[in-house]
Amino acid sequence: MFILTTIADLVQISPEDIEKPSGESIEDNINAKYANKVIQKIGLCICVYDILKASDGLIGHGTGIVNVNVEFRLIVFRPFKGEIIIGQISSASEFGMKIRLDFFDDILVPPNLMFPGSFFNVQEQVWTWVNDGDEYFYDKLDWVRIRVEDENWHDLTPVAPSERGNESAGERKSPYSITASMIQAGLGPVQWW
C-alpha cells in the first residue's frame, strides 16, 4: 500500500527558518511542497521518510533565501493491483460505491465489480446484494474489504479559461483514483458472516 520513492529537488529555505537546525528546515520545506500531493505515475505523497544527501546551501543575492540541492525519500500511497484494502463506504449512486480511507477518498467500486446479484436501491440510495434470498445492504459508513483492480491517472495541467469549454470546477477529475472490486462487506460490529 505504501512505497518509498527517491526524489532530488532544490529546496529553498527562507531567512525565517535559518534559526532551526538545517535538517529540520529542509524536512519542513519538503513536507510543505510534497505532502498530500499527487505526483503522476508515482502516487499520493504522505511525508518525508529520510534525507539521503544535501548540498551546501547557497544564499541568494538580495533575498537571503538559502538554496539546497537535496536527495530524499518520500512515503507514497500507491497500492498494487490485487492488493486488499479495508475502507468505509462514503457514498453510493447508480454508478457504483465510493470508498474512503482515512487519508484518501478516490476509490470507486463500479456495479460490474460488485457481488453478483447486487443492485442499486433508488429509494434507499444504497446498493443491495441478494444472496440465497436474503438482502444485505451496503450502508454509508459500513466497513468493506476491497481489491484494487486498476489505477486511473489524470493529468491536471492548467488550461486557459478560453480553452476549457463548458467544464465546471465540480466536473474536474481527481489526479489519481483507484477502481476496486468488492471482496467482503459488513466488517463493523455486526458481520454478515
Short mmCIF file of C-alpha atoms in Angstrom, two decimals:
data_model
loop_
_atom_site.label_atom_id
_atom_site.label_comp_id
_atom_site.label_asym_id
_atom_site.label_seq_id
_atom_site.Cartn_x
_atom_site.Cartn_y
_atom_site.Cartn_z
CA MET A 1 0.00 0.00 0.00
CA PHE A 2 2.89 2.34 0.76
CA ILE A 3 6.15 2.63 -1.13
CA LEU A 4 9.35 4.64 -0.76
CA THR A 5 10.37 6.76 -3.73
CA THR A 6 13.60 8.72 -4.16
CA ILE A 7 13.40 12.30 -5.42
CA ALA A 8 16.03 15.00 -5.98
CA ASP A 9 14.91 18.63 -5.78
CA LEU A 10 16.06 22.15 -5.00
CA VAL A 11 14.80 23.22 -1.57
CA GLN A 12 14.60 26.90 -0.72
CA ILE A 13 14.91 27.81 2.95
CA SER A 14 13.60 31.25 3.83
CA PRO A 15 15.50 33.52 6.24
CA GLU A 16 12.84 32.90 8.94
CA ASP A 17 13.79 29.21 9.02
CA ILE A 18 17.54 29.77 9.48
CA GLU A 19 17.21 29.53 13.28
CA LYS A 20 16.01 25.90 13.02
CA PRO A 21 18.51 23.06 12.62
CA SER A 22 19.24 22.65 8.88
CA GLY A 23 17.84 19.08 8.68
CA GLU A 24 14.57 20.19 10.26
CA SER A 25 14.28 23.21 7.92
CA ILE A 26 14.90 21.03 4.86
CA GLU A 27 12.38 18.40 6.01
CA ASP A 28 9.72 21.03 6.79
CA ASN A 29 10.13 22.60 3.34
CA ILE A 30 9.95 19.23 1.56
CA ASN A 31 6.80 18.27 3.51
CA ALA A 32 5.21 21.64 2.69
CA LYS A 33 5.91 21.11 -1.01
CA TYR A 34 5.05 17.40 -1.39
CA ALA A 35 2.80 16.18 1.46
CA ASN A 36 -0.77 15.42 0.36
CA LYS A 37 0.07 15.99 -3.30
CA VAL A 38 -0.12 13.53 -6.19
CA ILE A 39 2.91 13.00 -8.41
CA GLN A 40 1.88 11.49 -11.75
CA LYS A 41 2.64 7.77 -12.07
CA ILE A 42 4.16 7.74 -8.55
CA GLY A 43 1.23 8.21 -6.16
CA LEU A 44 -0.06 10.31 -3.26
CA CYS A 45 2.86 11.69 -1.24
CA ILE A 46 2.44 11.30 2.51
CA CYS A 47 5.65 12.69 4.10
CA VAL A 48 9.45 12.62 4.10
CA TYR A 49 10.96 9.30 5.15
CA ASP A 50 14.61 10.38 5.22
CA ILE A 51 17.15 12.70 3.62
CA LEU A 52 19.85 10.90 1.63
CA LYS A 53 22.06 13.82 0.51
CA ALA A 54 22.09 17.58 0.86
CA SER A 55 24.48 20.06 -0.74
CA ASP A 56 25.92 23.11 0.94
CA GLY A 57 23.44 25.95 0.91
CA LEU A 58 23.91 28.86 -1.46
CA ILE A 59 22.47 32.17 -0.32
CA GLY A 60 20.54 34.04 -2.99
CA HIS A 61 21.75 37.57 -3.60
CA GLY A 62 19.35 40.15 -2.20
CA THR A 63 16.73 37.66 -0.98
CA GLY A 64 18.51 35.78 1.82
CA ILE A 65 16.92 32.53 0.65
CA VAL A 66 19.21 29.52 1.05
CA ASN A 67 19.10 27.11 -1.92
CA VAL A 68 19.98 23.49 -1.14
CA ASN A 69 20.03 20.55 -3.57
CA VAL A 70 18.54 17.60 -1.70
CA GLU A 71 18.02 13.92 -2.47
CA PHE A 72 15.38 12.37 -0.22
CA ARG A 73 12.87 9.54 0.07
CA LEU A 74 9.13 10.03 0.43
CA ILE A 75 6.47 7.69 1.79
CA VAL A 76 3.93 7.37 -1.03
CA PHE A 77 0.46 5.78 -1.09
CA ARG A 78 0.18 3.56 -4.15
CA PRO A 79 -1.47 0.20 -3.65
CA PHE A 80 -0.59 -2.51 -6.14
CA LYS A 81 -3.13 -4.29 -8.33
CA GLY A 82 -4.69 -7.16 -6.43
CA GLU A 83 -3.96 -5.64 -3.01
CA ILE A 84 -6.74 -5.98 -0.41
CA ILE A 85 -7.75 -2.77 1.41
CA ILE A 86 -10.29 -2.11 4.17
CA GLY A 87 -12.24 1.14 3.79
CA GLN A 88 -15.56 2.81 4.52
CA ILE A 89 -18.43 3.44 2.13
CA SER A 90 -18.66 7.21 1.71
CA SER A 91 -21.47 7.41 -0.86
CA ALA A 92 -23.47 5.39 -3.36
CA SER A 93 -25.08 6.08 -6.72
CA GLU A 94 -26.16 4.10 -9.77
CA PHE A 95 -22.54 4.45 -10.98
CA GLY A 96 -21.16 2.50 -8.01
CA MET A 97 -19.89 2.98 -4.47
CA LYS A 98 -17.26 5.46 -3.33
CA ILE A 99 -14.93 4.07 -0.70
CA ARG A 100 -12.72 6.18 1.53
CA LEU A 101 -9.70 5.60 3.71
CA ASP A 102 -8.63 7.96 6.49
CA PHE A 103 -6.47 9.93 4.06
CA PHE A 104 -7.74 9.03 0.56
CA ASP A 105 -11.22 9.44 -0.96
CA ASP A 106 -10.97 8.47 -4.60
CA ILE A 107 -11.80 4.75 -4.68
CA LEU A 108 -14.73 3.59 -6.83
CA VAL A 109 -16.36 0.16 -6.91
CA PRO A 110 -18.37 0.15 -10.18
CA PRO A 111 -21.51 -2.03 -10.49
CA ASN A 112 -19.78 -4.63 -12.68
CA LEU A 113 -17.20 -5.31 -9.94
CA MET A 114 -19.68 -5.88 -7.09
CA PHE A 115 -21.02 -9.24 -5.94
CA PRO A 116 -23.33 -10.94 -8.47
CA GLY A 117 -26.93 -10.11 -7.57
CA SER A 118 -26.11 -6.56 -6.41
CA PHE A 119 -28.40 -3.70 -7.46
CA PHE A 120 -28.84 -0.02 -6.62
CA ASN A 121 -31.89 0.64 -4.41
CA VAL A 122 -33.02 4.09 -5.62
CA GLN A 123 -35.49 4.58 -2.76
CA GLU A 124 -32.89 3.88 -0.03
CA GLN A 125 -29.93 5.26 -2.07
CA VAL A 126 -27.83 2.20 -1.19
CA TRP A 127 -26.50 -0.83 -3.01
CA THR A 128 -28.19 -4.11 -2.08
CA TRP A 129 -26.84 -7.62 -2.52
CA VAL A 130 -29.27 -10.52 -2.80
CA ASN A 131 -27.74 -13.86 -1.80
CA ASP A 132 -29.80 -17.05 -1.33
CA GLY A 133 -32.96 -14.95 -0.99
CA ASP A 134 -31.53 -12.72 1.76
CA GLU A 135 -30.93 -8.98 1.19
CA TYR A 136 -27.80 -7.33 2.52
CA PHE A 137 -27.44 -3.55 2.39
CA TYR A 138 -24.22 -1.63 1.76
CA ASP A 139 -24.97 1.28 4.11
CA LYS A 140 -23.00 4.51 4.23
CA LEU A 141 -20.05 4.32 6.66
CA ASP A 142 -20.05 0.49 6.61
CA TRP A 143 -16.58 -1.07 6.53
CA VAL A 144 -15.83 -3.14 3.44
CA ARG A 145 -12.89 -5.14 2.13
CA ILE A 146 -12.00 -4.34 -1.48
CA ARG A 147 -9.42 -5.49 -4.04
CA VAL A 148 -7.52 -2.93 -6.14
CA GLU A 149 -8.27 -3.61 -9.81
CA ASP A 150 -6.92 -0.54 -11.62
CA GLU A 151 -5.28 2.87 -11.19
CA ASN A 152 -6.54 5.94 -13.04
CA TRP A 153 -4.19 8.87 -13.68
CA HIS A 154 -5.45 12.23 -14.97
CA ASP A 155 -3.08 14.98 -15.98
CA LEU A 156 -4.37 18.22 -14.46
CA THR A 157 -2.09 20.59 -16.31
CA PRO A 158 -3.59 24.09 -16.06
CA VAL A 159 -5.61 25.14 -19.11
CA ALA A 160 -6.52 28.70 -20.10
CA PRO A 161 -10.18 29.56 -19.35
CA SER A 162 -10.83 30.18 -23.05
CA GLU A 163 -9.71 26.59 -23.85
CA ARG A 164 -11.64 24.87 -21.03
CA GLY A 165 -15.00 24.77 -22.75
CA ASN A 166 -18.03 24.01 -20.59
CA GLU A 167 -16.20 22.03 -17.90
CA SER A 168 -17.09 23.32 -14.44
CA ALA A 169 -14.93 23.02 -11.32
CA GLY A 170 -17.23 20.28 -9.98
CA GLU A 171 -16.59 18.08 -13.05
CA ARG A 172 -12.82 18.07 -12.70
CA LYS A 173 -11.27 14.68 -12.24
CA SER A 174 -9.02 13.65 -9.41
CA PRO A 175 -5.33 13.37 -10.39
CA TYR A 176 -5.22 9.81 -9.00
CA SER A 177 -8.09 7.42 -8.39
CA ILE A 178 -8.49 3.70 -7.87
CA THR A 179 -11.02 1.24 -9.30
CA ALA A 180 -11.72 -1.67 -6.97
CA SER A 181 -13.90 -4.76 -6.65
CA MET A 182 -15.91 -5.88 -3.64
CA ILE A 183 -14.41 -8.70 -1.55
CA GLN A 184 -16.30 -8.64 1.74
CA ALA A 185 -18.82 -6.36 3.41
CA GLY A 186 -20.11 -5.89 6.92
CA LEU A 187 -16.79 -5.56 8.77
CA GLY A 188 -18.37 -3.47 11.54
CA PRO A 189 -19.72 -4.72 14.88
CA VAL A 190 -22.29 -6.91 13.08
CA GLN A 191 -20.74 -9.00 10.32
CA TRP A 192 -22.66 -10.73 7.58
CA TRP A 193 -20.65 -13.90 8.06
#
